[in-house]
Tab-separated table of C-alpha atoms and ligand atoms in Angstrom:
chain	number	residue	atom	x	y	z
A	958	UNK	CA	30.391	-129.550	-76.792
A	959	UNK	CA	34.210	-129.158	-76.868
A	960	UNK	CA	36.428	-127.440	-73.939
A	961	UNK	CA	37.004	-124.030	-75.330
A	962	UNK	CA	39.045	-124.411	-77.836
A	963	UNK	CA	42.008	-121.825	-78.677
A	964	UNK	CA	41.712	-123.195	-82.517
A	965	UNK	CA	44.190	-121.016	-83.909
A	966	UNK	CA	46.852	-122.292	-81.126
A	967	UNK	CA	46.917	-125.388	-82.030
A	968	UNK	CA	46.534	-125.282	-85.534
A	969	UNK	CA	49.538	-122.747	-85.358
A	970	UNK	CA	51.446	-125.517	-83.192
A	971	UNK	CA	50.585	-128.612	-85.145
A	972	UNK	CA	52.546	-126.783	-88.050
A	973	UNK	CA	55.608	-126.109	-85.977
A	974	UNK	CA	55.493	-129.656	-84.073
A	975	UNK	CA	55.144	-131.544	-87.647
A	976	UNK	CA	58.137	-129.478	-88.758
A	977	UNK	CA	60.385	-129.548	-85.582
A	978	UNK	CA	59.309	-131.848	-82.840
A	979	UNK	CA	59.285	-135.629	-84.222
A	980	UNK	CA	63.073	-135.531	-83.563
A	981	UNK	CA	63.249	-135.571	-79.797
A	982	UNK	CA	61.292	-138.411	-78.895
A	983	UNK	CA	63.458	-140.330	-81.234
A	984	UNK	CA	66.507	-138.955	-79.703
A	985	UNK	CA	65.731	-139.931	-76.322
A	986	UNK	CA	65.136	-143.400	-77.385
A	987	UNK	CA	68.139	-143.372	-79.050
A	988	UNK	CA	70.072	-142.015	-75.474
A	989	UNK	CA	68.927	-145.162	-74.022
A	990	UNK	CA	65.103	-144.909	-72.964
A	991	UNK	CA	63.455	-147.851	-72.910
A	992	UNK	CA	61.813	-148.955	-76.148
A	993	UNK	CA	57.883	-149.139	-75.853
A	994	UNK	CA	56.855	-152.086	-74.360
A	995	UNK	CA	60.103	-152.742	-72.748
A	996	UNK	CA	59.610	-153.132	-68.864
A	997	UNK	CA	63.204	-153.133	-68.350
A	998	UNK	CA	62.485	-152.816	-64.743
A	999	UNK	CA	64.902	-150.088	-63.113
A	1000	UNK	CA	65.343	-147.959	-65.581
A	1001	UNK	CA	61.591	-147.490	-66.077
A	1002	UNK	CA	60.952	-147.380	-62.280
A	1003	UNK	CA	63.439	-144.293	-61.866
A	1004	UNK	CA	61.505	-142.554	-64.435
A	1005	UNK	CA	59.037	-139.869	-63.981
A	1006	UNK	CA	56.322	-139.125	-66.370
A	1007	UNK	CA	56.179	-135.939	-67.975
A	1008	UNK	CA	53.477	-133.971	-69.813
A	1009	UNK	CA	53.659	-133.478	-73.823
A	1010	UNK	CA	51.383	-131.787	-75.962
A	1011	UNK	CA	50.215	-134.189	-78.464
A	1012	UNK	CA	49.206	-133.073	-81.889
A	1013	UNK	CA	46.667	-135.099	-84.251
A	1014	UNK	CA	43.782	-136.578	-81.955
A	1015	UNK	CA	40.763	-134.963	-82.825
A	1016	UNK	CA	38.104	-136.951	-82.244
A	1017	UNK	CA	36.907	-138.634	-79.282
A	1018	UNK	CA	37.341	-142.231	-80.729
A	1019	UNK	CA	40.893	-140.954	-81.353
A	1020	UNK	CA	41.638	-139.794	-78.023
A	1021	UNK	CA	40.093	-143.089	-76.493
A	1022	UNK	CA	42.252	-144.912	-78.628
A	1023	UNK	CA	45.240	-142.713	-77.437
A	1024	UNK	CA	45.031	-144.012	-74.021
A	1025	UNK	CA	45.716	-147.780	-75.055
A	1026	UNK	CA	49.579	-145.980	-74.833
A	1027	UNK	CA	49.072	-145.919	-70.780
A	1028	UNK	CA	49.183	-142.561	-71.004
A	1029	UNK	CA	46.493	-139.987	-69.152
A	1030	UNK	CA	44.736	-137.253	-70.879
A	1031	UNK	CA	45.260	-133.777	-69.289
A	1032	UNK	CA	43.732	-131.534	-71.363
A	1033	UNK	CA	41.522	-131.855	-74.741
A	1034	UNK	CA	41.793	-129.320	-77.420
A	1035	UNK	CA	40.256	-129.402	-80.802
A	1036	UNK	CA	42.946	-131.215	-82.835
A	1037	UNK	CA	45.536	-131.847	-79.754
A	1038	UNK	CA	45.386	-133.350	-76.349
A	1039	UNK	CA	48.245	-132.876	-73.166
A	1040	UNK	CA	49.023	-136.041	-71.961
A	1041	UNK	CA	51.077	-136.970	-68.882
A	1042	UNK	CA	53.456	-140.189	-69.956
A	1043	UNK	CA	56.682	-141.851	-69.778
A	1044	UNK	CA	59.200	-141.428	-72.432
A	1045	UNK	CA	58.542	-145.112	-73.194
A	1046	UNK	CA	54.718	-144.251	-73.477
A	1047	UNK	CA	55.585	-140.733	-75.705
A	1048	UNK	CA	57.571	-143.116	-78.057
A	1049	UNK	CA	54.519	-145.400	-78.503
A	1050	UNK	CA	52.386	-142.207	-79.002
A	1051	UNK	CA	54.585	-141.098	-81.474
A	1052	UNK	CA	54.490	-143.913	-83.212
A	1053	UNK	CA	50.544	-143.711	-83.559
A	1054	UNK	CA	51.791	-141.135	-86.245
A	1055	UNK	CA	51.356	-138.032	-83.496
A	1056	UNK	CA	53.273	-135.227	-83.363
A	1057	UNK	CA	54.830	-134.686	-79.507
A	1058	UNK	CA	55.903	-131.669	-77.702
A	1059	UNK	CA	57.557	-132.199	-74.016
A	1060	UNK	CA	56.170	-129.504	-71.589
A	1061	UNK	CA	57.979	-127.443	-69.384
A	1062	UNK	CA	57.818	-128.893	-65.876
A	1063	UNK	CA	56.303	-126.997	-62.894
A	1064	UNK	CA	58.720	-125.239	-60.762
A	1065	UNK	CA	58.881	-127.879	-57.801
A	1066	UNK	CA	59.231	-130.890	-60.306
A	1067	UNK	CA	61.765	-133.478	-59.425
A	1068	UNK	CA	64.367	-134.641	-61.815
A	1069	UNK	CA	64.148	-137.955	-60.511
A	1070	UNK	CA	62.353	-140.765	-58.871
A	1071	UNK	CA	63.099	-140.668	-55.137
A	1072	UNK	CA	65.896	-142.929	-54.438
A	1073	UNK	CA	64.978	-144.107	-50.992
A	1074	UNK	CA	61.170	-144.252	-51.195
A	1075	UNK	CA	60.855	-145.394	-47.523
A	1076	UNK	CA	63.399	-142.931	-45.861
A	1077	UNK	CA	61.846	-140.403	-43.682
A	1078	UNK	CA	62.272	-137.151	-46.029
A	1079	UNK	CA	61.019	-133.681	-46.389
A	1080	UNK	CA	56.982	-134.394	-46.499
A	1081	UNK	CA	56.069	-130.967	-47.462
A	1082	UNK	CA	55.176	-129.055	-50.711
A	1083	UNK	CA	57.824	-127.239	-52.453
A	1084	UNK	CA	58.534	-123.442	-52.385
A	1085	UNK	CA	55.685	-121.386	-53.885
A	1086	UNK	CA	53.326	-124.226	-52.766
A	1087	UNK	CA	53.245	-123.918	-48.864
A	1088	UNK	CA	49.761	-122.933	-48.209
A	1089	UNK	CA	48.806	-126.377	-49.462
A	1090	UNK	CA	47.950	-128.901	-46.896
A	1091	UNK	CA	49.681	-132.166	-46.523
A	1092	UNK	CA	47.966	-135.225	-45.406
A	1093	UNK	CA	49.008	-134.303	-41.485
A	1094	UNK	CA	48.432	-130.629	-41.853
A	1095	UNK	CA	44.521	-131.008	-43.531
A	1096	UNK	CA	44.153	-133.518	-40.249
A	1097	UNK	CA	44.912	-131.237	-37.968
A	1098	UNK	CA	42.805	-128.435	-39.780
A	1099	UNK	CA	39.713	-130.704	-39.549
A	1100	UNK	CA	40.479	-131.891	-35.966
A	1101	UNK	CA	40.497	-128.112	-34.765
A	1102	UNK	CA	36.934	-127.401	-36.833
A	1103	UNK	CA	35.213	-130.563	-35.145
A	1104	UNK	CA	36.611	-129.101	-31.538
A	1105	UNK	CA	34.985	-125.702	-32.688
A	1106	UNK	CA	31.870	-126.682	-34.427
A	1107	UNK	CA	30.997	-129.380	-32.603
A	1108	UNK	CA	27.349	-128.802	-32.938
A	1109	UNK	CA	27.120	-128.794	-37.075
A	1110	UNK	CA	30.495	-130.790	-37.762
A	1111	UNK	CA	31.726	-134.619	-36.669
A	1112	UNK	CA	34.181	-136.784	-38.337
A	1113	UNK	CA	34.181	-140.239	-38.597
A	1114	UNK	CA	37.129	-142.908	-40.138
A	1115	UNK	CA	34.938	-145.130	-43.066
A	1116	UNK	CA	38.294	-147.059	-43.586
A	1117	UNK	CA	42.255	-146.661	-43.925
A	1118	UNK	CA	44.227	-146.255	-47.327
A	1119	UNK	CA	46.659	-149.286	-48.367
A	1120	UNK	CA	49.472	-147.600	-46.330
A	1121	UNK	CA	46.834	-147.390	-43.421
A	1122	UNK	CA	45.748	-143.464	-43.195
A	1123	UNK	CA	42.670	-142.847	-42.212
A	1124	UNK	CA	39.882	-142.329	-44.943
A	1125	UNK	CA	37.548	-139.648	-43.495
A	1126	UNK	CA	34.179	-138.488	-43.806
A	1127	UNK	CA	32.669	-135.360	-42.332
A	1128	UNK	CA	28.960	-134.790	-41.465
A	1129	UNK	CA	28.085	-130.945	-41.809
A	1130	UNK	CA	24.100	-130.660	-40.765
A	1131	UNK	CA	22.685	-129.291	-37.569
A	1132	UNK	CA	21.720	-131.753	-35.025
A	1133	UNK	CA	24.571	-133.270	-36.451
A	1134	UNK	CA	25.042	-136.511	-34.002
A	1135	UNK	CA	21.199	-136.953	-34.988
A	1136	UNK	CA	20.769	-139.151	-38.508
A	1137	UNK	CA	17.504	-137.074	-39.674
A	1138	UNK	CA	15.523	-137.575	-42.583
A	1139	UNK	CA	17.122	-135.008	-44.843
A	1140	UNK	CA	18.327	-135.304	-48.223
A	1141	UNK	CA	22.186	-135.883	-48.301
A	1142	UNK	CA	24.741	-134.490	-50.674
A	1143	UNK	CA	28.428	-135.875	-51.143
A	1144	UNK	CA	31.551	-134.294	-52.287
A	1145	UNK	CA	34.792	-136.259	-52.469
A	1146	UNK	CA	38.281	-135.430	-53.613
A	1147	UNK	CA	41.672	-135.998	-54.202
A	1148	UNK	CA	41.096	-140.048	-55.724
A	1149	UNK	CA	44.414	-138.442	-57.985
A	1150	UNK	CA	47.622	-138.187	-56.094
A	1151	UNK	CA	48.567	-134.943	-58.300
A	1152	UNK	CA	45.430	-133.363	-57.756
A	1153	UNK	CA	46.462	-131.290	-54.452
A	1154	UNK	CA	43.929	-128.389	-55.242
A	1155	UNK	CA	41.182	-130.858	-54.969
A	1156	UNK	CA	41.780	-131.337	-50.900
A	1157	UNK	CA	42.058	-127.290	-50.786
A	1158	UNK	CA	38.578	-127.113	-52.242
A	1159	UNK	CA	37.041	-129.623	-49.291
A	1160	UNK	CA	38.847	-127.438	-46.696
A	1161	UNK	CA	37.631	-124.455	-48.429
A	1162	UNK	CA	34.241	-126.198	-47.799
A	1163	UNK	CA	34.690	-127.303	-44.723
A	1164	UNK	CA	35.435	-123.634	-43.532
A	1165	UNK	CA	32.663	-122.157	-45.444
A	1166	UNK	CA	29.859	-124.132	-43.946
A	1167	UNK	CA	31.049	-123.863	-40.195
A	1168	UNK	CA	32.070	-120.472	-40.108
A	1169	UNK	CA	29.123	-119.096	-42.151
A	1170	UNK	CA	26.575	-121.346	-40.350
A	1171	UNK	CA	24.307	-118.808	-38.465
A	1172	UNK	CA	25.042	-115.500	-40.582
A	1173	UNK	CA	25.079	-116.524	-44.161
A	1174	UNK	CA	21.194	-117.291	-45.065
A	1175	UNK	CA	21.946	-119.888	-47.711
A	1176	UNK	CA	24.419	-121.860	-45.742
A	1177	UNK	CA	22.404	-121.859	-42.706
A	1178	UNK	CA	19.431	-123.367	-44.841
A	1179	UNK	CA	21.290	-125.982	-46.305
A	1180	UNK	CA	22.834	-127.283	-42.823
A	1181	UNK	CA	19.602	-126.700	-41.201
A	1182	UNK	CA	17.954	-129.031	-44.020
A	1183	UNK	CA	20.610	-131.529	-45.437
A	1184	UNK	CA	23.267	-134.005	-44.554
A	1185	UNK	CA	26.345	-132.804	-46.301
A	1186	UNK	CA	29.229	-135.096	-46.366
A	1187	UNK	CA	32.762	-134.431	-47.596
A	1188	UNK	CA	35.497	-136.829	-48.017
A	1189	UNK	CA	38.133	-134.505	-48.247
A	1190	UNK	CA	41.115	-136.910	-49.839
A	1191	UNK	CA	40.455	-140.337	-51.020
A	1192	UNK	CA	44.253	-141.263	-52.065
A	1193	UNK	CA	46.019	-139.847	-48.980
A	1194	UNK	CA	49.068	-142.377	-49.682
A	1195	UNK	CA	49.463	-141.230	-53.431
A	1196	UNK	CA	49.520	-137.283	-52.158
A	1197	UNK	CA	51.795	-137.881	-49.638
A	1198	UNK	CA	54.002	-139.993	-52.403
A	1199	UNK	CA	53.819	-136.911	-54.244
A	1200	UNK	CA	55.287	-134.590	-52.198
A	1201	UNK	CA	57.307	-136.727	-49.681
A	1202	UNK	CA	60.753	-136.172	-51.555
A	1203	UNK	CA	59.843	-132.091	-51.464
A	1204	UNK	CA	59.536	-132.040	-55.334
A	1205	UNK	CA	56.553	-133.317	-56.948
A	1206	UNK	CA	56.229	-136.421	-58.725
A	1207	UNK	CA	53.563	-136.041	-61.014
A	1208	UNK	CA	51.995	-139.226	-59.411
A	1209	UNK	CA	48.243	-139.902	-60.193
A	1210	UNK	CA	47.497	-143.571	-58.625
A	1211	UNK	CA	46.992	-144.881	-55.049
A	1212	UNK	CA	50.363	-146.655	-53.393
A	1213	UNK	CA	49.201	-150.234	-53.477
A	1214	UNK	CA	51.648	-152.909	-54.866
A	1215	UNK	CA	50.827	-154.950	-58.013
A	1216	UNK	CA	51.434	-158.340	-58.190
A	1217	UNK	CA	54.814	-159.794	-60.330
A	1218	UNK	CA	56.040	-155.796	-60.619
A	1219	UNK	CA	57.515	-153.211	-59.258
A	1220	UNK	CA	54.973	-150.805	-60.763
A	1221	UNK	CA	52.702	-149.634	-57.865
A	1222	UNK	CA	49.299	-148.272	-58.051
A	1223	UNK	CA	45.800	-148.404	-59.124
A	1224	UNK	CA	44.164	-145.589	-60.678
A	1225	UNK	CA	41.070	-145.253	-58.021
A	1226	UNK	CA	39.018	-143.481	-61.016
A	1227	UNK	CA	38.994	-147.006	-62.806
A	1228	UNK	CA	38.225	-148.924	-60.090
A	1229	UNK	CA	34.652	-148.583	-58.948
A	1230	UNK	CA	32.189	-151.303	-59.225
A	1231	UNK	CA	30.029	-150.198	-61.708
A	1232	UNK	CA	31.272	-151.257	-65.795
A	1233	UNK	CA	34.317	-151.791	-64.286
A	1234	UNK	CA	36.945	-152.555	-67.208
A	1235	UNK	CA	34.123	-152.985	-69.764
A	1236	UNK	CA	34.724	-150.857	-72.467
A	1237	UNK	CA	38.462	-149.827	-73.040
A	1238	UNK	CA	38.239	-146.469	-70.499
A	1239	UNK	CA	40.991	-148.323	-68.582
A	1240	UNK	CA	44.187	-150.326	-68.509
A	1241	UNK	CA	45.124	-153.900	-67.529
A	1242	UNK	CA	48.516	-152.704	-67.119
A	1243	UNK	CA	50.232	-152.023	-64.130
A	1244	UNK	CA	52.457	-149.674	-65.175
A	1245	UNK	CA	50.029	-147.227	-66.999
A	1246	UNK	CA	48.107	-144.275	-65.515
A	1247	UNK	CA	44.915	-145.683	-65.803
A	1248	UNK	CA	45.623	-148.951	-64.726
A	1249	UNK	CA	42.190	-150.087	-63.316
A	1250	UNK	CA	43.283	-152.977	-60.466
A	1251	UNK	CA	42.872	-156.614	-60.732
A	1252	UNK	CA	39.296	-156.420	-59.697
A	1253	UNK	CA	36.898	-153.897	-59.532
A	1254	UNK	CA	36.742	-151.968	-55.853
A	1255	UNK	CA	40.470	-153.603	-55.471
A	1256	UNK	CA	41.661	-150.925	-53.954
A	1257	UNK	CA	40.975	-150.469	-49.871
A	1258	UNK	CA	40.072	-146.448	-50.536
A	1259	UNK	CA	36.984	-147.500	-53.012
A	1260	UNK	CA	35.789	-150.569	-50.578
A	1261	UNK	CA	36.016	-147.411	-47.835
A	1262	UNK	CA	33.986	-145.425	-49.486
A	1263	UNK	CA	31.592	-147.730	-51.553
A	1264	UNK	CA	31.222	-149.028	-47.941
A	1265	UNK	CA	30.169	-145.659	-46.898
A	1266	UNK	CA	27.850	-145.021	-49.749
A	1267	UNK	CA	26.045	-148.075	-48.892
A	1268	UNK	CA	25.721	-147.276	-45.558
A	1269	UNK	CA	23.616	-143.873	-46.454
A	1270	UNK	CA	20.902	-146.189	-48.026
A	1271	UNK	CA	17.920	-146.727	-45.209
A	1272	UNK	CA	15.378	-148.729	-45.900
A	1273	UNK	CA	16.467	-149.484	-49.101
A	1274	UNK	CA	16.572	-145.843	-50.310
A	1275	UNK	CA	19.965	-143.847	-51.007
A	1276	UNK	CA	19.802	-141.188	-48.866
A	1277	UNK	CA	22.360	-139.180	-50.957
A	1278	UNK	CA	20.594	-137.307	-53.999
A	1279	UNK	CA	23.728	-135.393	-55.381
A	1280	UNK	CA	27.568	-135.008	-55.600
A	1281	UNK	CA	30.460	-133.814	-56.756
A	1282	UNK	CA	34.128	-135.504	-57.124
A	1283	UNK	CA	36.416	-132.895	-57.560
A	1284	UNK	CA	39.614	-133.545	-59.792
A	1285	UNK	CA	41.756	-131.109	-61.464
A	1286	UNK	CA	42.360	-129.841	-64.205
A	1287	UNK	CA	40.498	-128.197	-67.262
A	1288	UNK	CA	37.639	-126.286	-65.957
A	1289	UNK	CA	35.118	-129.022	-66.746
A	1290	UNK	CA	31.647	-130.013	-65.372
A	1291	UNK	CA	31.318	-133.807	-66.458
A	1292	UNK	CA	28.496	-135.827	-66.168
A	1293	UNK	CA	27.629	-139.564	-66.968
A	1294	UNK	CA	28.060	-141.782	-68.486
A	1295	UNK	CA	31.702	-142.270	-69.358
A	1296	UNK	CA	32.122	-145.574	-70.189
A	1297	UNK	CA	29.653	-144.893	-73.276
A	1298	UNK	CA	28.920	-141.875	-76.000
A	1299	UNK	CA	25.209	-142.725	-75.591
A	1300	UNK	CA	23.574	-139.603	-74.231
A	1301	UNK	CA	20.612	-142.195	-72.727
A	1302	UNK	CA	20.223	-145.995	-73.045
A	1303	UNK	CA	20.502	-148.203	-70.557
A	1304	UNK	CA	20.523	-146.880	-67.147
A	1305	UNK	CA	19.979	-143.583	-68.224
A	1306	UNK	CA	16.752	-142.020	-69.413
A	1307	UNK	CA	16.031	-139.106	-71.631
A	1308	UNK	CA	14.470	-137.372	-68.226
A	1309	UNK	CA	17.410	-138.527	-66.361
A	1310	UNK	CA	20.027	-137.272	-68.375
A	1311	UNK	CA	17.983	-133.773	-68.752
A	1312	UNK	CA	18.335	-133.321	-65.265
A	1313	UNK	CA	22.104	-134.097	-65.560
A	1314	UNK	CA	22.578	-131.781	-68.507
A	1315	UNK	CA	20.456	-129.068	-67.240
A	1316	UNK	CA	21.964	-128.856	-63.812
A	1317	UNK	CA	25.517	-129.270	-65.028
A	1318	UNK	CA	24.949	-126.405	-67.476
A	1319	UNK	CA	23.369	-124.087	-64.608
A	1320	UNK	CA	26.185	-124.862	-62.489
A	1321	UNK	CA	28.901	-124.443	-65.330
A	1322	UNK	CA	27.045	-120.863	-65.604
A	1323	UNK	CA	27.895	-120.073	-62.330
A	1324	UNK	CA	31.971	-120.792	-62.432
A	1325	UNK	CA	32.632	-120.590	-66.160
A	1326	UNK	CA	33.613	-124.044	-66.774
A	1327	UNK	CA	32.392	-125.835	-69.397
A	1328	UNK	CA	29.733	-128.423	-69.353
A	1329	UNK	CA	29.662	-131.543	-71.020
A	1330	UNK	CA	29.050	-135.477	-70.602
A	1331	UNK	CA	32.106	-136.927	-69.238
A	1332	UNK	CA	32.402	-139.539	-72.555
A	1333	UNK	CA	32.788	-136.188	-74.625
A	1334	UNK	CA	36.380	-136.094	-73.638
A	1335	UNK	CA	37.350	-139.568	-74.038
A	1336	UNK	CA	35.765	-143.283	-72.564
A	1337	UNK	CA	36.122	-143.690	-68.970
A	1338	UNK	CA	35.038	-147.271	-67.112
A	1339	UNK	CA	35.094	-147.838	-63.542
A	1340	UNK	CA	34.878	-143.930	-62.472
A	1341	UNK	CA	33.067	-142.949	-59.535
A	1342	UNK	CA	30.425	-140.690	-60.876
A	1343	UNK	CA	29.257	-143.545	-63.135
A	1344	UNK	CA	28.972	-145.754	-60.189
A	1345	UNK	CA	27.227	-143.183	-57.931
A	1346	UNK	CA	24.813	-142.980	-60.706
A	1347	UNK	CA	24.516	-146.512	-62.436
A	1348	UNK	CA	24.477	-148.437	-59.257
A	1349	UNK	CA	23.137	-145.513	-56.494
A	1350	UNK	CA	21.266	-143.181	-58.699
A	1351	UNK	CA	22.872	-140.328	-57.298
A	1352	UNK	CA	23.310	-137.157	-59.525
A	1353	UNK	CA	27.029	-137.352	-59.363
A	1354	UNK	CA	29.073	-134.816	-61.282
A	1355	UNK	CA	33.071	-135.016	-61.966
A	1356	UNK	CA	34.498	-130.594	-61.747
A	1357	UNK	CA	38.099	-130.605	-63.019
A	1358	UNK	CA	39.317	-127.343	-61.144
A	1359	UNK	CA	41.643	-124.537	-62.428
A	1360	UNK	CA	43.474	-123.963	-64.471
A	1361	UNK	CA	42.333	-124.859	-67.633
A	1362	UNK	CA	45.683	-125.350	-69.339
A	1363	UNK	CA	48.872	-126.345	-68.690
A	1364	UNK	CA	50.656	-123.108	-68.948
A	1365	UNK	CA	48.546	-121.918	-65.799
A	1366	UNK	CA	50.578	-124.168	-64.091
A	1367	UNK	CA	48.758	-127.867	-64.670
A	1368	UNK	CA	48.247	-130.266	-61.778
A	1369	UNK	CA	50.619	-127.858	-59.913
A	1370	UNK	CA	49.090	-124.133	-59.797
A	1371	UNK	CA	50.887	-122.153	-57.172
A	1372	UNK	CA	49.195	-121.758	-53.757
A	1373	UNK	CA	48.365	-118.267	-54.427
A	1374	UNK	CA	45.568	-119.345	-56.564
A	1375	UNK	CA	43.863	-121.280	-53.632
A	1376	UNK	CA	41.063	-118.846	-52.647
A	1377	UNK	CA	40.065	-117.671	-55.597
A	1378	UNK	CA	39.662	-121.419	-57.360
A	1379	UNK	CA	38.296	-123.042	-54.507
A	1380	UNK	CA	35.678	-120.122	-53.635
A	1381	UNK	CA	34.845	-120.370	-57.182
A	1382	UNK	CA	33.010	-123.417	-57.064
A	1383	UNK	CA	30.786	-121.708	-53.998
A	1384	UNK	CA	27.828	-121.137	-56.097
A	1385	UNK	CA	27.680	-124.120	-57.700
A	1386	UNK	CA	27.717	-126.153	-54.365
A	1387	UNK	CA	25.363	-124.635	-53.095
A	1388	UNK	CA	23.000	-125.203	-56.283
A	1389	UNK	CA	23.642	-128.708	-56.306
A	1390	UNK	CA	22.530	-128.534	-52.394
A	1391	UNK	CA	19.763	-126.549	-52.991
A	1392	UNK	CA	18.513	-128.748	-55.588
A	1393	UNK	CA	19.343	-132.266	-53.659
A	1394	UNK	CA	15.537	-132.748	-52.171
A	1395	UNK	CA	14.282	-133.066	-55.770
A	1396	UNK	CA	16.859	-132.929	-58.780
A	1397	UNK	CA	14.243	-132.955	-61.320
A	1398	UNK	CA	13.198	-129.723	-60.553
A	1399	UNK	CA	15.492	-128.669	-62.492
A	1400	UNK	CA	13.882	-129.761	-65.809
A	1401	UNK	CA	10.380	-128.705	-64.324
A	1402	UNK	CA	9.240	-132.064	-63.271
A	1403	UNK	CA	8.815	-131.811	-59.723
A	1404	UNK	CA	5.629	-133.078	-59.705
A	1405	UNK	CA	5.886	-136.233	-61.772
A	1406	UNK	CA	9.513	-137.572	-59.801
A	1407	UNK	CA	8.984	-135.953	-56.225
A	1408	UNK	CA	5.141	-136.354	-55.490
A	1409	UNK	CA	5.113	-135.943	-51.350
A	1410	UNK	CA	8.657	-133.976	-50.862
B	309	0X9	O1	40.559	-139.732	-66.164
B	309	0X9	C1	39.948	-138.852	-65.263
B	309	0X9	O2	39.696	-139.697	-64.248
B	309	0X9	C2	39.294	-137.757	-64.799
B	309	0X9	N1	40.273	-136.837	-65.798
B	309	0X9	S1	41.482	-136.134	-64.646
B	309	0X9	O3	42.571	-135.451	-65.486
B	309	0X9	N2	41.617	-135.723	-63.363
B	309	0X9	O4	42.471	-137.814	-64.572
B	309	0X9	C3	38.067	-137.253	-65.960
B	309	0X9	C4	37.155	-138.392	-65.806
B	309	0X9	C5	35.993	-138.224	-66.876
B	309	0X9	N3	35.404	-139.268	-66.601
B	309	0X9	C6	34.171	-139.511	-65.964
B	309	0X9	N4	33.961	-138.611	-65.112
B	309	0X9	N5	33.476	-140.606	-65.891
B	310	CA	CA1	20.446	-132.390	-39.275
B	311	ZN	ZN1	41.628	-136.462	-61.883
């Protein structure tokens, strides 16, 4: 299934673009942009990536092949995609025979990379984004909640980012200080720096589960019978870097340096230790948006969460049963595997696939997102949901939140959408919590798979 495609719009665009839009890319190069493959350090380093609509790619194979230019794919349409690319990467995409149109930058978007990245700077969101939480603001809000609700909310530091920021895991449950025999559910967010709305999603869940405990019967029942883990910010360094100049940088990766190059960062969602780098679903070039890192789980942020998830296996049984990793954008509910187009096969039985698809569609019915296997978009290897399922047998989803398209703000929607677009996932989250004791109930096979539960 394709995400709701505005076929008409794409078709009209295709016609317009082929007439008018091949030129700007060539012109940009003539004006001194690095040529494809050039690593002319300073120029490329100082350059920020931008979004482009690319007309032409129409199959998942064409989209996966497009990723070899080093770009990220941010939206998928019937015969077009939206990418984030440097000018050099855009030129490579153009060389593949596709037509590009540069999209307008969001209001708070920077025109150049920060000149002195280590100087103290604004460290806050631009105007129109003030209700987004910086790392410090989120930490303060979390600490205040822990102080107010010590019976049901606890905080632990599960590791530190490359730059030394704490990676937090919040536990929500009745008798929160005890490790009870209860199904556990994991919510993670903000692997990708520019996807700030996902931190707000975590904060929304923390606020909702604490403030509604004892008054909302479904929330109360879930805290009484589950252990809910929220890792609100997997990539604090990248998130802070993205906003530190007071203007958005369109940054995706973490901020770990890479040997032998000035290009920083690993794409955390290509760094997980399951089929890492297996299948052309990530890049080995540190300058690329989807750089997978030098080895599996090389990023300290991925190591912290890996260790934490492993620690939830008690007596050899993983306690975490279901999970959602929040991203933006495109309004999708995605399930594994991403490394292969096969729906079933090694590591995925028909029943397991049916659970994923049924639950995924049920959740998508509640929030209006489009449900599909993640590889229907393009191949990804080393993504967290593949690892959570492939390595830990956790029914793990990726949600791509609001908006559905770049025109509604892309990675940078205004803060006025936060309440609506976070609460939009309340019902899906509750459903995933409620079924965590036996996900196979979704396909009517509770008796077969969950005896004694
Ligand atoms: O490419 C990604 O990591 C995700 N898209 S994003 O725009 N947030 O970067 C999609 C991942 C899809 N693949 C899996 N979930 N495995
Ligand atoms: Ca408990
Ligand atoms: Zn993402």
